[in-house]
Amino acid sequence: MSMAGVLAYRPDRNRSAFVFSMTDGAYNTDKLIEFLTELRTHFAGEKDIVIWDGLMAHRSRAMTAWLATQRDWLHVERLPAYAPELNPIEQAWGNMKSTELANLCPDTLDEVRIATESGLTRIGSNYDLCHSFLDHTGLSLCSGMRKSAPTTSSWPCSPTPRPPALKSSPTL
């Protein structure tokens, strides 16, 4: 089981959102392209900047080619190599692993999946926690960016329909 997730923030810090997806096996380029495509639909095509690490699927030729066709809505900034401390999503994973998965001795993978989804939903429902992950990195949002190109984006995750593969947790 693998997870993909996005912590999204409005530049003025008035909202945040946590969107995640789980899959059996590992995320590869094709699965990440599918996740990003569903993310675009989920966020109604708003312009996004994605900040991500050096996962091989993030750097593949197929991903690079696909990203080149998505420039109307998606911009990617890469983190330096070996810098998980700059990645807010690493804080989210660590928080969930140290809470819901700590000392978990499941009999089935479904039990892990349920505990994981519970933890990720808990994280996404806590505005202060989502912002603390960003604050921990030392990175900041630029509120002076043009509306057409926000530093990062956030959308309230209401009970509106979304792609079935994505889970979303609105923050308070």
CSV table of N, CA and C in Angstrom, one decimal:
chain,number,residue,atom,x,y,z
A,1,MET,N,0.8,-1.2,0.0
A,1,MET,CA,0.0,0.0,0.0
A,1,MET,C,0.9,1.2,0.0
A,2,SER,N,0.6,2.2,-0.9
A,2,SER,CA,1.3,3.5,-0.9
A,2,SER,C,0.3,4.6,-0.9
A,3,MET,N,0.8,5.8,-0.5
A,3,MET,CA,-0.1,7.0,-0.4
A,3,MET,C,0.5,8.1,-1.3
A,4,ALA,N,-0.4,8.9,-1.8
A,4,ALA,CA,0.0,10.2,-2.4
A,4,ALA,C,-0.8,11.2,-1.8
A,5,GLY,N,-0.2,12.4,-1.5
A,5,GLY,CA,-1.0,13.4,-0.8
A,5,GLY,C,-0.5,14.8,-1.2
A,6,VAL,N,-1.4,15.7,-1.0
A,6,VAL,CA,-1.1,17.1,-1.3
A,6,VAL,C,-1.7,17.9,-0.1
A,7,LEU,N,-0.8,18.7,0.4
A,7,LEU,CA,-1.2,19.8,1.4
A,7,LEU,C,-1.3,21.0,0.6
A,8,ALA,N,-2.5,21.6,0.6
A,8,ALA,CA,-2.7,22.9,-0.2
A,8,ALA,C,-3.0,24.0,0.7
A,9,TYR,N,-2.4,25.2,0.4
A,9,TYR,CA,-2.6,26.3,1.2
A,9,TYR,C,-2.9,27.5,0.4
A,10,ARG,N,-3.8,28.4,0.9
A,10,ARG,CA,-4.0,29.7,0.2
A,10,ARG,C,-2.8,30.6,0.7
A,11,PRO,N,-2.4,31.5,-0.2
A,11,PRO,CA,-1.3,32.4,0.2
A,11,PRO,C,-1.6,33.2,1.4
A,12,ASP,N,-2.8,33.6,1.6
A,12,ASP,CA,-3.2,34.4,2.8
A,12,ASP,C,-3.4,33.6,4.0
A,13,ARG,N,-3.2,32.3,4.0
A,13,ARG,CA,-3.3,31.3,5.1
A,13,ARG,C,-4.7,31.2,5.7
A,14,ASN,N,-5.7,31.7,4.9
A,14,ASN,CA,-7.0,31.6,5.5
A,14,ASN,C,-7.7,30.2,5.3
A,15,ARG,N,-7.1,29.3,4.5
A,15,ARG,CA,-7.6,28.0,4.4
A,15,ARG,C,-6.4,27.0,4.0
A,16,SER,N,-6.7,25.8,4.3
A,16,SER,CA,-5.8,24.7,3.9
A,16,SER,C,-6.6,23.5,3.5
A,17,ALA,N,-6.0,22.6,2.8
A,17,ALA,CA,-6.7,21.4,2.5
A,17,ALA,C,-5.7,20.3,2.4
A,18,PHE,N,-6.1,19.1,2.7
A,18,PHE,CA,-5.3,17.9,2.6
A,18,PHE,C,-6.0,16.9,1.7
A,19,VAL,N,-5.4,16.5,0.6
A,19,VAL,CA,-6.1,15.6,-0.3
A,19,VAL,C,-5.1,14.4,-0.5
A,20,PHE,N,-5.6,13.2,-0.4
A,20,PHE,CA,-4.8,12.0,-0.5
A,20,PHE,C,-5.4,10.9,-1.2
A,21,SER,N,-4.6,10.0,-1.6
A,21,SER,CA,-5.1,8.8,-2.3
A,21,SER,C,-4.2,7.6,-1.9
A,22,MET,N,-4.8,6.5,-1.8
A,22,MET,CA,-4.0,5.2,-1.4
A,22,MET,C,-4.2,4.2,-2.6
A,23,THR,N,-3.1,3.5,-2.8
A,23,THR,CA,-3.1,2.5,-3.8
A,23,THR,C,-2.4,1.2,-3.3
A,24,ASP,N,-2.8,0.1,-3.9
A,24,ASP,CA,-2.0,-1.1,-3.6
A,24,ASP,C,-0.7,-1.0,-4.4
A,25,GLY,N,0.4,-1.5,-3.9
A,25,GLY,CA,1.6,-1.4,-4.5
A,25,GLY,C,2.2,0.0,-4.4
A,26,ALA,N,3.2,0.2,-5.3
A,26,ALA,CA,3.9,1.5,-5.3
A,26,ALA,C,3.3,2.5,-6.3
A,27,TYR,N,3.4,3.8,-6.0
A,27,TYR,CA,3.1,4.8,-7.0
A,27,TYR,C,4.2,4.8,-8.0
A,28,ASN,N,3.7,4.7,-9.3
A,28,ASN,CA,4.7,4.9,-10.4
A,28,ASN,C,4.2,6.1,-11.2
A,29,THR,N,4.9,6.4,-12.3
A,29,THR,CA,4.5,7.6,-13.0
A,29,THR,C,3.1,7.6,-13.5
A,30,ASP,N,2.6,6.5,-14.0
A,30,ASP,CA,1.2,6.4,-14.5
A,30,ASP,C,0.2,6.7,-13.3
A,31,LYS,N,0.4,6.1,-12.2
A,31,LYS,CA,-0.5,6.4,-11.0
A,31,LYS,C,-0.4,7.8,-10.6
A,32,LEU,N,0.8,8.4,-10.6
A,32,LEU,CA,0.9,9.8,-10.2
A,32,LEU,C,0.3,10.7,-11.2
A,33,ILE,N,0.4,10.4,-12.4
A,33,ILE,CA,-0.3,11.3,-13.5
A,33,ILE,C,-1.8,11.2,-13.3
A,34,GLU,N,-2.3,10.0,-13.0
A,34,GLU,CA,-3.7,9.8,-12.7
A,34,GLU,C,-4.1,10.6,-11.5
A,35,PHE,N,-3.3,10.6,-10.4
A,35,PHE,CA,-3.6,11.3,-9.2
A,35,PHE,C,-3.6,12.8,-9.5
A,36,LEU,N,-2.7,13.3,-10.2
A,36,LEU,CA,-2.6,14.8,-10.6
A,36,LEU,C,-3.8,15.1,-11.5
A,37,THR,N,-4.2,14.3,-12.4
A,37,THR,CA,-5.3,14.6,-13.2
A,37,THR,C,-6.6,14.6,-12.4
A,38,GLU,N,-6.8,13.7,-11.4
A,38,GLU,CA,-7.9,13.8,-10.6
A,38,GLU,C,-7.9,15.0,-9.6
A,39,LEU,N,-6.7,15.4,-9.3
A,39,LEU,CA,-6.5,16.6,-8.4
A,39,LEU,C,-7.0,17.8,-9.2
A,40,ARG,N,-6.6,17.9,-10.4
A,40,ARG,CA,-7.1,19.0,-11.2
A,40,ARG,C,-8.6,19.1,-11.2
A,41,THR,N,-9.2,18.0,-11.4
A,41,THR,CA,-10.7,18.0,-11.4
A,41,THR,C,-11.2,18.3,-10.0
A,42,HIS,N,-10.6,17.8,-9.0
A,42,HIS,CA,-11.0,18.1,-7.6
A,42,HIS,C,-11.0,19.6,-7.3
A,43,PHE,N,-9.9,20.2,-7.8
A,43,PHE,CA,-9.7,21.6,-7.5
A,43,PHE,C,-10.2,22.5,-8.6
A,44,ALA,N,-11.1,22.0,-9.4
A,44,ALA,CA,-11.8,22.7,-10.4
A,44,ALA,C,-10.9,23.4,-11.4
A,45,GLY,N,-9.8,22.9,-11.7
A,45,GLY,CA,-8.9,23.4,-12.7
A,45,GLY,C,-8.1,24.7,-12.3
A,46,GLU,N,-8.2,25.1,-11.0
A,46,GLU,CA,-7.4,26.2,-10.6
A,46,GLU,C,-5.9,26.0,-10.8
A,47,LYS,N,-5.2,27.1,-11.0
A,47,LYS,CA,-3.8,27.0,-11.2
A,47,LYS,C,-3.1,26.6,-9.9
A,48,ASP,N,-2.2,25.6,-10.0
A,48,ASP,CA,-1.5,25.1,-8.8
A,48,ASP,C,0.0,25.1,-9.0
A,49,ILE,N,0.7,25.2,-7.9
A,49,ILE,CA,2.1,24.9,-7.8
A,49,ILE,C,2.3,23.7,-6.9
A,50,VAL,N,2.9,22.7,-7.4
A,50,VAL,CA,3.2,21.5,-6.7
A,50,VAL,C,4.7,21.5,-6.3
A,51,ILE,N,5.0,21.3,-5.0
A,51,ILE,CA,6.3,21.2,-4.6
A,51,ILE,C,6.6,19.8,-4.2
A,52,TRP,N,7.5,19.1,-4.8
A,52,TRP,CA,7.7,17.7,-4.5
A,52,TRP,C,9.2,17.3,-4.5
A,53,ASP,N,9.4,16.1,-3.9
A,53,ASP,CA,10.7,15.6,-3.7
A,53,ASP,C,11.2,14.9,-5.0
A,54,GLY,N,12.3,14.2,-4.8
A,54,GLY,CA,13.0,13.6,-5.9
A,54,GLY,C,12.6,12.2,-6.2
A,55,LEU,N,11.4,11.7,-5.8
A,55,LEU,CA,10.9,10.4,-6.2
A,55,LEU,C,11.1,10.1,-7.7
A,56,MET,N,11.6,8.9,-8.0
A,56,MET,CA,11.9,8.6,-9.4
A,56,MET,C,10.7,8.9,-10.3
A,57,ALA,N,9.5,8.6,-9.9
A,57,ALA,CA,8.3,8.8,-10.7
A,57,ALA,C,8.1,10.3,-10.9
A,58,HIS,N,8.5,11.2,-10.0
A,58,HIS,CA,8.4,12.6,-10.2
A,58,HIS,C,9.4,13.1,-11.3
A,59,ARG,N,10.5,12.3,-11.6
A,59,ARG,CA,11.5,12.8,-12.5
A,59,ARG,C,11.5,12.0,-13.8
A,60,SER,N,10.6,11.1,-14.0
A,60,SER,CA,10.7,10.2,-15.2
A,60,SER,C,10.5,11.0,-16.5
A,61,ARG,N,10.9,10.4,-17.6
A,61,ARG,CA,10.7,11.1,-18.9
A,61,ARG,C,9.2,11.2,-19.1
A,62,ALA,N,8.4,10.2,-18.8
A,62,ALA,CA,7.0,10.3,-19.1
A,62,ALA,C,6.3,11.4,-18.2
A,63,MET,N,6.8,11.5,-17.0
A,63,MET,CA,6.2,12.6,-16.1
A,63,MET,C,6.6,14.0,-16.7
A,64,THR,N,7.9,14.1,-17.1
A,64,THR,CA,8.4,15.4,-17.6
A,64,THR,C,7.6,15.7,-18.9
A,65,ALA,N,7.3,14.8,-19.7
A,65,ALA,CA,6.6,15.0,-20.9
A,65,ALA,C,5.1,15.4,-20.6
A,66,TRP,N,4.5,14.7,-19.7
A,66,TRP,CA,3.2,15.0,-19.3
A,66,TRP,C,3.1,16.4,-18.7
A,67,LEU,N,4.0,16.7,-17.8
A,67,LEU,CA,4.0,18.0,-17.1
A,67,LEU,C,4.1,19.2,-18.2
A,68,ALA,N,4.8,18.9,-19.2
A,68,ALA,CA,5.0,19.9,-20.3
A,68,ALA,C,3.6,20.2,-21.0
A,69,THR,N,2.7,19.3,-20.9
A,69,THR,CA,1.4,19.5,-21.5
A,69,THR,C,0.4,20.1,-20.5
A,70,GLN,N,0.8,20.3,-19.3
A,70,GLN,CA,-0.1,20.8,-18.2
A,70,GLN,C,0.2,22.2,-17.7
A,71,ARG,N,1.0,22.9,-18.5
A,71,ARG,CA,1.5,24.2,-18.0
A,71,ARG,C,0.4,25.3,-17.8
A,72,ASP,N,-0.7,25.0,-18.4
A,72,ASP,CA,-1.8,26.0,-18.3
A,72,ASP,C,-2.4,26.0,-16.8
A,73,TRP,N,-2.1,25.0,-16.1
A,73,TRP,CA,-2.7,24.9,-14.7
A,73,TRP,C,-1.7,24.4,-13.7
A,74,LEU,N,-0.6,23.8,-14.1
A,74,LEU,CA,0.3,23.1,-13.1
A,74,LEU,C,1.7,23.6,-13.3
A,75,HIS,N,2.3,24.0,-12.2
A,75,HIS,CA,3.7,24.3,-12.2
A,75,HIS,C,4.4,23.5,-11.1
A,76,VAL,N,5.5,22.9,-11.3
A,76,VAL,CA,6.2,22.1,-10.4
A,76,VAL,C,7.5,22.7,-9.9
A,77,GLU,N,7.7,22.7,-8.6
A,77,GLU,CA,9.0,23.1,-8.0
A,77,GLU,C,9.5,21.9,-7.3
A,78,ARG,N,10.8,21.6,-7.5
A,78,ARG,CA,11.4,20.4,-6.9
A,78,ARG,C,12.2,20.8,-5.7
A,79,LEU,N,12.1,20.0,-4.7
A,79,LEU,CA,12.9,20.2,-3.5
A,79,LEU,C,14.3,19.7,-3.7
A,80,PRO,N,15.2,20.3,-3.0
A,80,PRO,CA,16.6,19.8,-3.1
A,80,PRO,C,16.7,18.3,-2.7
A,81,ALA,N,17.6,17.6,-3.2
A,81,ALA,CA,17.8,16.2,-2.9
A,81,ALA,C,18.1,16.0,-1.4
A,82,TYR,N,17.5,15.0,-0.8
A,82,TYR,CA,17.8,14.6,0.6
A,82,TYR,C,17.4,15.7,1.6
A,83,ALA,N,16.2,16.3,1.3
A,83,ALA,CA,15.7,17.4,2.2
A,83,ALA,C,14.3,17.2,2.6
A,84,PRO,N,14.0,16.0,3.3
A,84,PRO,CA,12.6,15.8,3.7
A,84,PRO,C,12.2,16.8,4.7
A,85,GLU,N,13.1,17.5,5.4
A,85,GLU,CA,12.7,18.5,6.4
A,85,GLU,C,12.1,19.7,5.7
A,86,LEU,N,12.2,19.9,4.4
A,86,LEU,CA,11.6,21.0,3.6
A,86,LEU,C,10.2,20.6,3.0
A,87,ASN,N,9.8,19.3,3.2
A,87,ASN,CA,8.6,18.8,2.6
A,87,ASN,C,7.5,18.7,3.7
A,88,PRO,N,6.5,19.6,3.6
A,88,PRO,CA,5.4,19.5,4.6
A,88,PRO,C,4.7,18.2,4.6
A,89,ILE,N,4.6,17.5,3.5
A,89,ILE,CA,3.8,16.3,3.5
A,89,ILE,C,4.6,15.2,4.3
A,90,GLU,N,5.9,15.3,4.4
A,90,GLU,CA,6.6,14.3,5.2
A,90,GLU,C,6.2,14.4,6.7
A,91,GLN,N,5.9,15.7,7.1
A,91,GLN,CA,5.4,15.9,8.5
A,91,GLN,C,4.0,15.2,8.7
A,92,ALA,N,3.2,15.3,7.6
A,92,ALA,CA,1.8,14.7,7.7
A,92,ALA,C,2.0,13.2,7.8
A,93,TRP,N,2.8,12.6,7.0
A,93,TRP,CA,3.0,11.1,7.0
A,93,TRP,C,3.6,10.7,8.4
A,94,GLY,N,4.6,11.5,8.9
A,94,GLY,CA,5.1,11.1,10.2
A,94,GLY,C,4.1,11.3,11.3
A,95,ASN,N,3.3,12.3,11.3
A,95,ASN,CA,2.3,12.5,12.3
A,95,ASN,C,1.3,11.3,12.3
A,96,MET,N,0.9,10.9,11.2
A,96,MET,CA,-0.1,9.8,11.1
A,96,MET,C,0.6,8.5,11.5
A,97,LYS,N,1.8,8.2,11.1
A,97,LYS,CA,2.5,7.0,11.5
A,97,LYS,C,2.8,6.9,13.0
A,98,SER,N,3.0,8.1,13.6
A,98,SER,CA,3.3,8.1,15.1
A,98,SER,C,2.1,8.1,15.9
A,99,THR,N,0.9,8.2,15.3
A,99,THR,CA,-0.3,8.3,16.0
A,99,THR,C,-1.2,7.1,15.7
A,100,GLU,N,-1.8,7.1,14.6
A,100,GLU,CA,-2.7,6.0,14.2
A,100,GLU,C,-2.0,4.6,14.0
A,101,LEU,N,-0.8,4.7,13.4
A,101,LEU,CA,-0.1,3.4,13.1
A,101,LEU,C,0.9,3.0,14.2
A,102,ALA,N,1.1,3.8,15.2
A,102,ALA,CA,2.0,3.5,16.3
A,102,ALA,C,1.5,2.3,17.0
A,103,ASN,N,2.3,1.3,17.1
A,103,ASN,CA,2.0,0.0,17.8
A,103,ASN,C,0.8,-0.7,17.3
A,104,LEU,N,0.5,-0.4,16.0
A,104,LEU,CA,-0.6,-1.2,15.4
A,104,LEU,C,-0.1,-2.5,14.9
A,105,CYS,N,-0.8,-3.6,15.3
A,105,CYS,CA,-0.5,-4.9,14.9
A,105,CYS,C,-1.7,-5.5,14.2
A,106,PRO,N,-1.8,-5.1,12.9
A,106,PRO,CA,-3.0,-5.6,12.2
A,106,PRO,C,-2.9,-7.0,11.7
A,107,ASP,N,-4.1,-7.6,11.6
A,107,ASP,CA,-4.2,-8.9,11.0
A,107,ASP,C,-4.3,-8.9,9.5
A,108,THR,N,-4.8,-7.7,9.0
A,108,THR,CA,-5.0,-7.6,7.6
A,108,THR,C,-4.6,-6.2,7.1
A,109,LEU,N,-4.3,-6.1,5.8
A,109,LEU,CA,-4.0,-4.9,5.2
A,109,LEU,C,-5.1,-3.9,5.3
A,110,ASP,N,-6.3,-4.4,5.3
A,110,ASP,CA,-7.5,-3.5,5.4
A,110,ASP,C,-7.5,-2.8,6.7
A,111,GLU,N,-7.0,-3.4,7.8
A,111,GLU,CA,-6.9,-2.7,9.1
A,111,GLU,C,-5.9,-1.6,9.0
A,112,VAL,N,-4.9,-1.8,8.3
A,112,VAL,CA,-3.9,-0.7,8.1
A,112,VAL,C,-4.5,0.4,7.3
A,113,ARG,N,-5.2,0.1,6.2
A,113,ARG,CA,-5.8,1.1,5.4
A,113,ARG,C,-6.8,1.9,6.1
A,114,ILE,N,-7.6,1.3,7.0
A,114,ILE,CA,-8.6,2.0,7.8
A,114,ILE,C,-8.0,2.9,8.8
A,115,ALA,N,-7.0,2.4,9.5
A,115,ALA,CA,-6.2,3.3,10.4
A,115,ALA,C,-5.6,4.5,9.7
A,116,THR,N,-5.0,4.2,8.5
A,116,THR,CA,-4.3,5.2,7.8
A,116,THR,C,-5.3,6.3,7.3
A,117,GLU,N,-6.4,5.9,6.8
A,117,GLU,CA,-7.4,6.8,6.3
A,117,GLU,C,-7.9,7.6,7.5
A,118,SER,N,-8.1,7.0,8.6
A,118,SER,CA,-8.6,7.7,9.8
A,118,SER,C,-7.6,8.8,10.2
A,119,GLY,N,-6.3,8.4,10.2
A,119,GLY,CA,-5.3,9.4,10.6
A,119,GLY,C,-5.2,10.6,9.6
A,120,LEU,N,-5.2,10.2,8.3
A,120,LEU,CA,-5.1,11.3,7.3
A,120,LEU,C,-6.3,12.2,7.3
A,121,THR,N,-7.5,11.7,7.6
A,121,THR,CA,-8.7,12.5,7.8
A,121,THR,C,-8.6,13.4,9.0
A,122,ARG,N,-8.0,12.8,10.1
A,122,ARG,CA,-7.8,13.6,11.3
A,122,ARG,C,-6.9,14.8,11.0
A,123,ILE,N,-5.8,14.5,10.3
A,123,ILE,CA,-4.8,15.6,10.0
A,123,ILE,C,-5.5,16.7,9.1
A,124,GLY,N,-6.2,16.3,8.1
A,124,GLY,CA,-6.8,17.2,7.2
A,124,GLY,C,-8.0,18.0,7.8
A,125,SER,N,-8.5,17.6,8.9
A,125,SER,CA,-9.6,18.3,9.6
A,125,SER,C,-9.1,19.3,10.6
A,126,ASN,N,-7.8,19.5,10.7
A,126,ASN,CA,-7.2,20.3,11.7
A,126,ASN,C,-6.3,21.4,11.0
A,127,TYR,N,-6.9,22.6,10.9
A,127,TYR,CA,-6.2,23.7,10.2
A,127,TYR,C,-4.9,24.0,10.8
A,128,ASP,N,-4.8,24.1,12.1
A,128,ASP,CA,-3.6,24.5,12.8
A,128,ASP,C,-2.5,23.4,12.5
A,129,LEU,N,-2.9,22.1,12.5
A,129,LEU,CA,-1.9,21.1,12.3
A,129,LEU,C,-1.4,21.2,10.9
A,130,CYS,N,-2.3,21.3,9.9
A,130,CYS,CA,-1.8,21.4,8.5
A,130,CYS,C,-0.8,22.6,8.3
A,131,HIS,N,-1.1,23.7,8.9
A,131,HIS,CA,-0.2,24.9,8.8
A,131,HIS,C,1.0,24.7,9.6
A,132,SER,N,1.0,23.9,10.7
A,132,SER,CA,2.2,23.6,11.5
A,132,SER,C,3.2,22.8,10.6
A,133,PHE,N,2.7,22.0,9.8
A,133,PHE,CA,3.6,21.2,8.9
A,133,PHE,C,4.4,22.2,8.0
A,134,LEU,N,3.7,23.2,7.4
A,134,LEU,CA,4.4,24.1,6.6
A,134,LEU,C,5.3,25.0,7.4
A,135,ASP,N,4.9,25.4,8.6
A,135,ASP,CA,5.7,26.3,9.4
A,135,ASP,C,7.0,25.5,9.9
A,136,HIS,N,6.9,24.2,10.1
A,136,HIS,CA,8.0,23.4,10.5
A,136,HIS,C,9.1,23.4,9.5
A,137,THR,N,8.8,23.5,8.2
A,137,THR,CA,9.8,23.5,7.1
A,137,THR,C,10.5,24.8,7.0
A,138,GLY,N,10.0,25.9,7.6
A,138,GLY,CA,10.6,27.2,7.5
A,138,GLY,C,10.3,27.9,6.2
A,139,LEU,N,9.5,27.2,5.3
A,139,LEU,CA,9.0,27.8,4.1
A,139,LEU,C,7.8,28.7,4.4
A,140,SER,N,7.6,29.7,3.5
A,140,SER,CA,6.5,30.6,3.7
A,140,SER,C,5.7,30.7,2.4
A,141,LEU,N,4.5,31.2,2.5
A,141,LEU,CA,3.7,31.5,1.4
A,141,LEU,C,3.8,32.9,1.0
A,142,CYS,N,3.8,33.2,-0.2
A,142,CYS,CA,3.9,34.6,-0.7
A,142,CYS,C,2.5,35.1,-1.0
A,143,SER,N,2.0,36.0,-0.2
A,143,SER,CA,0.6,36.5,-0.4
A,143,SER,C,0.6,37.6,-1.4
A,144,GLY,N,1.7,38.0,-1.9
A,144,GLY,CA,1.7,39.1,-2.9
A,144,GLY,C,1.7,38.6,-4.3
A,145,MET,N,1.6,37.3,-4.5
A,145,MET,CA,1.6,36.7,-5.9
A,145,MET,C,0.3,37.1,-6.6
A,146,ARG,N,0.4,37.1,-8.0
A,146,ARG,CA,-0.7,37.4,-8.8
A,146,ARG,C,-1.8,36.3,-8.6
A,147,LYS,N,-3.0,36.6,-8.8
A,147,LYS,CA,-4.1,35.7,-8.6
A,147,LYS,C,-4.0,34.5,-9.6
A,148,SER,N,-3.4,34.8,-10.8
A,148,SER,CA,-3.3,33.7,-11.8
A,148,SER,C,-2.2,32.7,-11.5
A,149,ALA,N,-1.3,33.0,-10.5
A,149,ALA,CA,-0.3,32.1,-10.2
A,149,ALA,C,0.0,32.1,-8.7
A,150,PRO,N,-0.9,31.6,-7.9
A,150,PRO,CA,-0.7,31.5,-6.5
A,150,PRO,C,0.5,30.7,-6.1
A,151,THR,N,1.2,31.0,-5.0
A,151,THR,CA,2.3,30.2,-4.6
A,151,THR,C,1.8,28.7,-4.3
A,152,THR,N,0.8,28.6,-3.6
A,152,THR,CA,0.2,27.3,-3.4
A,152,THR,C,-1.3,27.6,-3.3
A,153,SER,N,-2.1,26.6,-3.5
A,153,SER,CA,-3.6,26.9,-3.5
A,153,SER,C,-4.3,26.0,-2.5
A,154,SER,N,-5.5,26.4,-2.2
A,154,SER,CA,-6.3,25.6,-1.3
A,154,SER,C,-7.7,25.9,-1.7
A,155,TRP,N,-8.5,24.9,-1.5
A,155,TRP,CA,-9.9,25.0,-1.8
A,155,TRP,C,-10.6,24.3,-0.6
A,156,PRO,N,-11.8,24.9,-0.2
A,156,PRO,CA,-12.5,24.2,0.8
A,156,PRO,C,-13.0,22.9,0.2
A,157,CYS,N,-12.8,21.8,0.9
A,157,CYS,CA,-13.2,20.5,0.5
A,157,CYS,C,-14.5,20.2,1.0
A,158,SER,N,-15.5,20.6,0.3
A,158,SER,CA,-16.9,20.4,0.8
A,158,SER,C,-17.4,19.1,0.3
A,159,PRO,N,-18.6,18.7,0.7
A,159,PRO,CA,-19.1,17.4,0.3
A,159,PRO,C,-19.5,17.3,-1.1
A,160,THR,N,-18.9,18.1,-2.0
A,160,THR,CA,-19.2,18.1,-3.4
A,160,THR,C,-18.6,16.8,-4.0
A,161,PRO,N,-19.1,16.3,-5.1
A,161,PRO,CA,-18.6,15.1,-5.7
A,161,PRO,C,-17.1,15.4,-6.1
A,162,ARG,N,-16.3,14.3,-6.0
A,162,ARG,CA,-14.9,14.4,-6.4
A,162,ARG,C,-14.6,13.0,-6.9
A,163,PRO,N,-13.4,12.9,-7.6
A,163,PRO,CA,-13.0,11.6,-8.2
A,163,PRO,C,-13.0,10.6,-7.1
A,164,PRO,N,-13.4,9.3,-7.3
A,164,PRO,CA,-13.5,8.3,-6.2
A,164,PRO,C,-12.1,8.0,-5.6
A,165,ALA,N,-11.0,8.2,-6.4
A,165,ALA,CA,-9.8,7.8,-5.8
A,165,ALA,C,-9.2,8.7,-4.8
A,166,LEU,N,-9.7,10.0,-4.8
A,166,LEU,CA,-9.2,11.0,-3.9
A,166,LEU,C,-10.0,11.1,-2.6
A,167,LYS,N,-9.3,11.2,-1.6
A,167,LYS,CA,-10.0,11.5,-0.3
A,167,LYS,C,-9.6,12.9,0.1
A,168,SER,N,-10.5,13.6,0.7
A,168,SER,CA,-10.2,15.0,1.0
A,168,SER,C,-10.7,15.3,2.4
A,169,SER,N,-9.9,16.1,3.1
A,169,SER,CA,-10.3,16.5,4.5
A,169,SER,C,-10.3,18.0,4.5
A,170,PRO,N,-11.4,18.7,4.8
A,170,PRO,CA,-11.4,20.1,4.9
A,170,PRO,C,-10.8,20.5,6.3
A,171,THR,N,-10.2,21.6,6.3
A,171,THR,CA,-9.7,22.1,7.6
A,171,THR,C,-10.7,23.0,8.2
A,172,LEU,N,-10.6,23.1,9.5
A,172,LEU,CA,-11.5,23.9,10.3
A,172,LEU,C,-11.3,25.4,10.0
